[in-house]
C-alpha positions as a printed NumPy array, in Angstrom:
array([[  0.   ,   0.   ,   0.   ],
       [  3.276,   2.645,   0.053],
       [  2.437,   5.416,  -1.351],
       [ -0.594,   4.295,  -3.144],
       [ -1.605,   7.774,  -3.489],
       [  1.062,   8.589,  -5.794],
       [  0.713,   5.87 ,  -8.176],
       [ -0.603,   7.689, -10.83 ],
       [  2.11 ,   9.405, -11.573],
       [  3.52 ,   8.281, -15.008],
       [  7.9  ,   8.295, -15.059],
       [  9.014,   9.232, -17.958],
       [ 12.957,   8.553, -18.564],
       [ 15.155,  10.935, -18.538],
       [ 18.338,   9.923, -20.673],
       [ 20.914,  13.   , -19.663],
       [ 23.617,  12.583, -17.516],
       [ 22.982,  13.535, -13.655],
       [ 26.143,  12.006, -12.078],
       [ 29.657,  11.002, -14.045],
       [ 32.481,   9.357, -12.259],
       [ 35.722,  10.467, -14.538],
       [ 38.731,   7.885, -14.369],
       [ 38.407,   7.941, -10.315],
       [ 41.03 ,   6.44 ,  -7.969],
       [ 40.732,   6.12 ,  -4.781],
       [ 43.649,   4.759,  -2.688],
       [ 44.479,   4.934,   1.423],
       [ 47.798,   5.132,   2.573],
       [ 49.196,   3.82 ,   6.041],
       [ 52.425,   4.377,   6.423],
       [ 54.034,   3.226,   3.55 ],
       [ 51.509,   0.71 ,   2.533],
       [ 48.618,   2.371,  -0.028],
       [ 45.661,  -0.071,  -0.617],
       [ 43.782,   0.697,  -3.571],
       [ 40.182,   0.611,  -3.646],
       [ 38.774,   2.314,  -6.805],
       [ 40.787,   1.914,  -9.586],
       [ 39.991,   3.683, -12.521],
       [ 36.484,   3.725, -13.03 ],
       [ 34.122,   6.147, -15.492],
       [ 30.437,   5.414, -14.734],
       [ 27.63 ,   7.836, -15.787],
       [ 24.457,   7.526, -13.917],
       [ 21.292,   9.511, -15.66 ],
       [ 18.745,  11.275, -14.526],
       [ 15.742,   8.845, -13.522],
       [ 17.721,   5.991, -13.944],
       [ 17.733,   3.09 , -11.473],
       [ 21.079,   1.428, -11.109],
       [ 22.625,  -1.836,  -9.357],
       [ 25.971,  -2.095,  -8.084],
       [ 26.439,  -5.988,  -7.799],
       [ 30.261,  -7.399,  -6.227],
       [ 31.067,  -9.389,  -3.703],
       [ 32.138,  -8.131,  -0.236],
       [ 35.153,  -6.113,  -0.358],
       [ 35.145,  -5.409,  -4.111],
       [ 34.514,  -1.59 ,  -3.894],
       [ 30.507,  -1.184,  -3.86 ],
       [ 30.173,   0.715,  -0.743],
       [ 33.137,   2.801,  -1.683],
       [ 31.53 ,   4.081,  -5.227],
       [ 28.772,   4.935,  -3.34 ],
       [ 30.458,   6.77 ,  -0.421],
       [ 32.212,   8.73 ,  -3.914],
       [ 28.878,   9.228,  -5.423],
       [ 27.571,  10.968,  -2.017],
       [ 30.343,  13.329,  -1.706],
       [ 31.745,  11.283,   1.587],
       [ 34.859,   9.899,  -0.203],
       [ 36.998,  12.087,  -2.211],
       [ 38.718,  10.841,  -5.061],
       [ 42.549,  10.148,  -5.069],
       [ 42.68 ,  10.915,  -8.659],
       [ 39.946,  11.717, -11.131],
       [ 36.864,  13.795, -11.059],
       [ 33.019,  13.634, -10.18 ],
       [ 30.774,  15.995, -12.32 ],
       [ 27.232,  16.855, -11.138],
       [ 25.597,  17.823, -14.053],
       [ 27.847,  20.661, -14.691],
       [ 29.29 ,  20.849, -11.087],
       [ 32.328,  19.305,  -9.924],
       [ 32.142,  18.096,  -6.766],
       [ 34.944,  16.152,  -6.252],
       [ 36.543,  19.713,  -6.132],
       [ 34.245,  21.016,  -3.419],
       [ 35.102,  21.573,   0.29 ],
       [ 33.648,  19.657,   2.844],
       [ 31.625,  22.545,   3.625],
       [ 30.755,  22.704,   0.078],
       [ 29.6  ,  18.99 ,   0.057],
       [ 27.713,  19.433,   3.08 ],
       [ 25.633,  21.987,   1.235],
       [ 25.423,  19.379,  -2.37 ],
       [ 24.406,  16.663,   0.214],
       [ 21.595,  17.975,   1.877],
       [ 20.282,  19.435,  -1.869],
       [ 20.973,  16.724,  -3.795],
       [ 21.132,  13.525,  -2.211],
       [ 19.702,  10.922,   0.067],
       [ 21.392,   8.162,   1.534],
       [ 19.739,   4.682,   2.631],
       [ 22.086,   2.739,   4.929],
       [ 21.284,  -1.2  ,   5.528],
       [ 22.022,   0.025,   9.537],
       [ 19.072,   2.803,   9.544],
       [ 21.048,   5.216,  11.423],
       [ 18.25 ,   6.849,  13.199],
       [ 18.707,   8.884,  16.743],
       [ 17.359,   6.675,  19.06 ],
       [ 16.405,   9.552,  21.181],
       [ 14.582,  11.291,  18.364],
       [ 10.833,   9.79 ,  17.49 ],
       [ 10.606,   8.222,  14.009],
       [  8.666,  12.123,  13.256],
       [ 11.774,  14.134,  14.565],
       [ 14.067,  12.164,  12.605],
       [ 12.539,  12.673,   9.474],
       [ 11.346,  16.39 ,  10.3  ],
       [ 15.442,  17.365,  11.501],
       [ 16.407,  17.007,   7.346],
       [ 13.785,  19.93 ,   6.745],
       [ 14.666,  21.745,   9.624],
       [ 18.835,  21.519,   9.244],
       [ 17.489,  23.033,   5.517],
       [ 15.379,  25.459,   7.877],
       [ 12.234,  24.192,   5.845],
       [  8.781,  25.463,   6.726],
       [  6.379,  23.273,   7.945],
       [  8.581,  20.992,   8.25 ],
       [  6.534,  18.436,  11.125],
       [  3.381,  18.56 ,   9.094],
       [  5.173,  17.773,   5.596],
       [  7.77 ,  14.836,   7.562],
       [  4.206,  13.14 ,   8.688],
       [  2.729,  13.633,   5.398],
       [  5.335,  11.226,   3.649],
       [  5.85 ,   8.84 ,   7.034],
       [  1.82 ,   8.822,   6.258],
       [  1.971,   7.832,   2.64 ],
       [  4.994,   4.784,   4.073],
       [  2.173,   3.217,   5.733],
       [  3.362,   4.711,   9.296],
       [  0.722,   7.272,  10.399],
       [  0.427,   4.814,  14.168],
       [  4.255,   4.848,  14.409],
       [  5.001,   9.255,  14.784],
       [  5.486,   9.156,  18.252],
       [  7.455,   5.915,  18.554],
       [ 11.269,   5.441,  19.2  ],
       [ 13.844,   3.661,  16.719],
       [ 13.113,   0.775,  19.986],
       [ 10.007,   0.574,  19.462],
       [  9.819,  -0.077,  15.593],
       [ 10.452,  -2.968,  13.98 ],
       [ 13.64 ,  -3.464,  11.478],
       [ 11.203,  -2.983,   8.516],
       [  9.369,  -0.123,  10.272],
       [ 13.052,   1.614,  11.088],
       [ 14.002,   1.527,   7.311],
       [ 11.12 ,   3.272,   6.359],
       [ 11.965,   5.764,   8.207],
       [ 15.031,   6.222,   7.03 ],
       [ 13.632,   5.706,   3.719],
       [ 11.397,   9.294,   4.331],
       [ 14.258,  10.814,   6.026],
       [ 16.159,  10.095,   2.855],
       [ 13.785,  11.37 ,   0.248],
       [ 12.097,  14.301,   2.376],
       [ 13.857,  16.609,   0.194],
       [ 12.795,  14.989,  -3.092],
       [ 16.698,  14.486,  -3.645],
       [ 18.233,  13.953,  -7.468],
       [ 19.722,  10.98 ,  -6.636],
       [ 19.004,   8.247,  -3.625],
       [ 22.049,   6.063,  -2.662],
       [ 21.18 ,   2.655,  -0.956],
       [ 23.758,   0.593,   0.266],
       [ 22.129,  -2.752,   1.294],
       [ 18.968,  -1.54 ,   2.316],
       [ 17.338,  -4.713,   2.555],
       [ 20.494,  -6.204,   4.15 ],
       [ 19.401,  -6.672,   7.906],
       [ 15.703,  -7.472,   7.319],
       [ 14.025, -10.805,   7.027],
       [ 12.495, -12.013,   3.396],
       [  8.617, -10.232,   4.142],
       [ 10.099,  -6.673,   4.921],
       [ 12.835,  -7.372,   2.361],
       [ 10.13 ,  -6.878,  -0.247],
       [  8.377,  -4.182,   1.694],
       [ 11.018,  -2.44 ,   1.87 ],
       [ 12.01 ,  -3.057,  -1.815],
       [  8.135,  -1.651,  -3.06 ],
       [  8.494,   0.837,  -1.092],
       [ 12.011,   2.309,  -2.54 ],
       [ 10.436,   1.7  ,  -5.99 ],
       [  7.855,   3.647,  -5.602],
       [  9.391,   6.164,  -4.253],
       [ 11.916,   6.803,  -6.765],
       [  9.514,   6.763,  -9.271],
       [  6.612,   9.332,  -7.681],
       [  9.559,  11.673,  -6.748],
       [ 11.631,  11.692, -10.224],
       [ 14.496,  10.346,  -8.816],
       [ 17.893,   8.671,  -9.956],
       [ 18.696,   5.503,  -7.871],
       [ 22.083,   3.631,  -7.731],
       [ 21.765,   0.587,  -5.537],
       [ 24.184,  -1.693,  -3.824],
       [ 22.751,  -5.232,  -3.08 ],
       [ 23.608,  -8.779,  -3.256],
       [ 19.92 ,  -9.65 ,  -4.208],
       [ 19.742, -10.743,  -7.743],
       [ 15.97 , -10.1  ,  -7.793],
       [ 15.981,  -6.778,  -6.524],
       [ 18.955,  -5.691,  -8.755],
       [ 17.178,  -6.837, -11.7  ],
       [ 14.432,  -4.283, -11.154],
       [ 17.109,  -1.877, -11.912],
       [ 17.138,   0.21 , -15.509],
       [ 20.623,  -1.457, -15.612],
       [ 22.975,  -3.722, -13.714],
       [ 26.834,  -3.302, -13.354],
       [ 29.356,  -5.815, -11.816],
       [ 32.076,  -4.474,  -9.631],
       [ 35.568,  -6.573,  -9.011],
       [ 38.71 ,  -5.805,  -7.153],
       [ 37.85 ,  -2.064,  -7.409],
       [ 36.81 ,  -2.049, -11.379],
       [ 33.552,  -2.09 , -13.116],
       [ 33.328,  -5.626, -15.01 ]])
């Protein structure tokens, strides 16, 4: 029933560029070891387009994302926002693209646990020092199927119930482009599903890119498109 009110709206694909990853490294150094972990990749995602990012554990999936959210910086290379690049910003800079531009989904929710599941999602608005923003952080924890759930604590939600949340918290802002690293990850098969409806139709009745990391062939081929990461290179 997620956002059943919204269904009607029709997506129509958008085929430009939103997000391009130029050539990007991304290496740490300790000491006199470096450890590469991106190495060399060029990946456009476009606007409305719904992406998977399939590898195994360790192959460089949760780094592309961290890249693509402006958490990372590059070693080498550049990231080009439509015509912004943001792998040139300053942290201040990318705090600012962030909370414009993108929302992040975490398989670990990430919720205050001393905020209700209504505070957590009205703080994004607020931080933006949106209007309204209790009544319009209800509207969409509403639409997820959560109107008897406002008032409760991260405790006192289920793991299905919690990622809701931080699905709304995530698209609030009707963000560009939502980044979902495992989402389903810590969930059991019935909210697995849930939850993957619900991100679905969300991306659609808001417009939005998607690029998803998962290790759930199903829900990876719901994607536009599929791409296979591997020791830190697209495959």
């Amino acid at each position: 029933e997620t956002f059943s009110k919204n269904k009607s709206m029709v997506r129509i694909l958008n085929m430009s560029d939103l997000i391009t990853l130029n050539n990007i490294q991304l290496q740490y150094q300790n000491g006199s070891v470096v450890t590469e972990v991106i190495k060399g990749i060029t990946l456009a995602v476009k606007k409305q387009e719904t992406l998977a990012i399939i590898g195994k554990s360790g192959s460089g999936k949760t780094s592309l994302i961290m890249l693509l959210a402006g958490l990372e910086k590059p070693t080498s290379g550049s990231i080009v926002f439509e015509n912004q690049t943001i792998s040139d910003f300053n942290e201040e800079g990318l705090s600012d693209f962030r909370q414009k531009n993108i929302g992040i989904i975490f398989q670990s929710f990430y919720l205050i646990p001393n905020y209700t599941a209504l505070e957590n999602v009205a703080l994004t608005l607020e931080i933006n020092l949106q209007k309204n923003a209790t009544e319009l952080a209800k509207d969409i924890l509403i639409n997820l199927g959560l109107e008897h759930r406002l008032q409760h604590y991260p405790s006192q939600l289920s793991g299905g119930e919690q990622q809701r949340v931080a699905i709304a918290r995530a698209v609030i802002n009707k963000p560009s482009i939502i980044l979902a690293d495992e989402p389903t990850g810590n969930l059991d098969d019935e909210n697995s599903v849930l939850i993957s409806n619900t991100l679905f139709d969300v991306v659609k009745s808001f417009g939005s890119s998607l690029c998803l990391v998962t290790h759930d062939k199903e829900l990876a081929q719901r994607c536009d498109r599929q791409i296979i990461i591997q020791d830190g290179k697209i495959i």
